[in-house]
Amino acid sequence: MIKDILLEPYIDLKTEYYDLGLVHRNETDDKVTVDSANAALKYGVAVKCATITPNAARMPEYNLKEMWKSPNGTIRAMLDGTVFRTPIIIKGITPYIPTWTKPITIARHAYGDIYKNTELQVGEGAKAELVITGKDGSETRELIHDFSGTGGIIQGIHNTDSSISSFAHACFKYALDLKQDLWFASKDTISKKYDHRFKDIFAGIYENEYKQQFEAAGIEYFYTLIDDAVARVIRSDGGYIWACKNYDGDVMSDMVATAYGSLAMMTSVLVSPSGAYEYEAAHGTVQRHYYKHLKGEKTSTNSVATIFAWSGALRKRGELDNLPGLSGFADKLEKATVQTIEEGVMTGDLALLSDIPDKQTVDTEGFLTAVNERLAAMI
Ligand code: NAP
Ligand code: MG
């Protein structure tokens, strides 16, 4: 509907289409997901709809051959990408932290640490060690803990220089794109080798490859301890990118999304270190609404994040192909969307949050039509 109502009447949309619907992924043994990721790498700009990650309930529902993996996971791995999530800010929908007047974009390093861990329970009397076996067979050992008095638990985690570097490159590139400061934080005072490595890799890449560009753009790279970062974020007015280690990003992105109001107002961009961009909404397929739709009932589903996925992609395409008209259209599409809500026309989820006095709740299509009325007037 977004394409039909808001895009195709205005622009010559030359897209290559990959159907990532669960039915088609199943038919192609998930090959279509790999093809779509290759296309994103080839063309440099992609838009993705929310997709179902199958669970046990979906196996009989869709008669699946296998419990296919998360398409986002597959695509992220192939792009070696970092996900940036940004809230869309609207007058009349006040964040829970009212000083956050500008968006805070969270970049989560989506590789390693506790998400790829090895854990063991340890019995009393045991001794746990870290052992590295070198290429030449030599062993380096380090005592983790002597459990002589009581049993306990241990955990082995890792990260790689190449993954941390890719993360850093994606963050520096995206900060330059948005012309916003980049913050990064870890716990290097406590974790003098592990977290310190993150700090050093970021610092090295910044000094060697981005410092001049940052200075020319008038933006800053700022490193601090994670607890200091959290305190500063709460006091800030937003308007920067916050790069987070995997666990911090997992936790903080949910906090930031909630504080800004609604998951339906959160965009998400996957950026590869090579400079490919995949835009999507941060929310999922909104299952409850879909089942209503299947029963022929009207839904009031918020399309703003998906509209912004399109506008982000079109703006990027415009930049890459030197088509200012296309980038200009993207700006107008966003303006028309925001204006529609600020004038009081919105979907049900926002009506619950908004303090605009005369608001009108519309259904899914009604919202798109209302945006189109304003868009048409701008063009
Ligand atoms: P979800 O689709 O984001 O929906 C969670 C709830 O948030 C909805 O039930 C709805 O609340 C509200 N919501 C989210 N987006 C909305 C929108 N645009 N307009 C109005 N309300 C919205 O998450 P989920 O229910 O956990 O997951 C559903 C499916 O999506 C799963 O199969 C999951 O695998 C998939 N998923 C995909 C992605 C992705 O592709 N990036 C991300 C997350 C989840 P109410 O029901 O109260 O109205
Ligand atoms: Mg989370």
Tab-separated table of N, CA and C and ligand atoms in Angstrom, residues 108 250-251 253-254, ligand 2:
chain	number	residue	atom	x	y	z
A	108	ARG	N	24.073	-1.207	17.657
A	108	ARG	CA	24.410	-2.379	18.468
A	108	ARG	C	25.381	-3.275	17.715
A	250	ASP	N	21.554	-4.413	23.220
A	250	ASP	CA	20.326	-5.180	23.400
A	250	ASP	C	19.449	-4.493	24.443
A	251	VAL	N	20.045	-4.160	25.582
A	251	VAL	CA	19.284	-3.605	26.697
A	251	VAL	C	18.901	-2.152	26.420
A	253	SER	N	18.689	-0.449	23.632
A	253	SER	CA	17.794	-0.119	22.527
A	253	SER	C	16.339	-0.301	22.965
A	254	ASP	N	16.060	-1.263	23.814
A	254	ASP	CA	14.691	-1.408	24.314
A	254	ASP	C	14.333	-0.246	25.242
B	2	MG	MG	16.428	-6.613	23.540
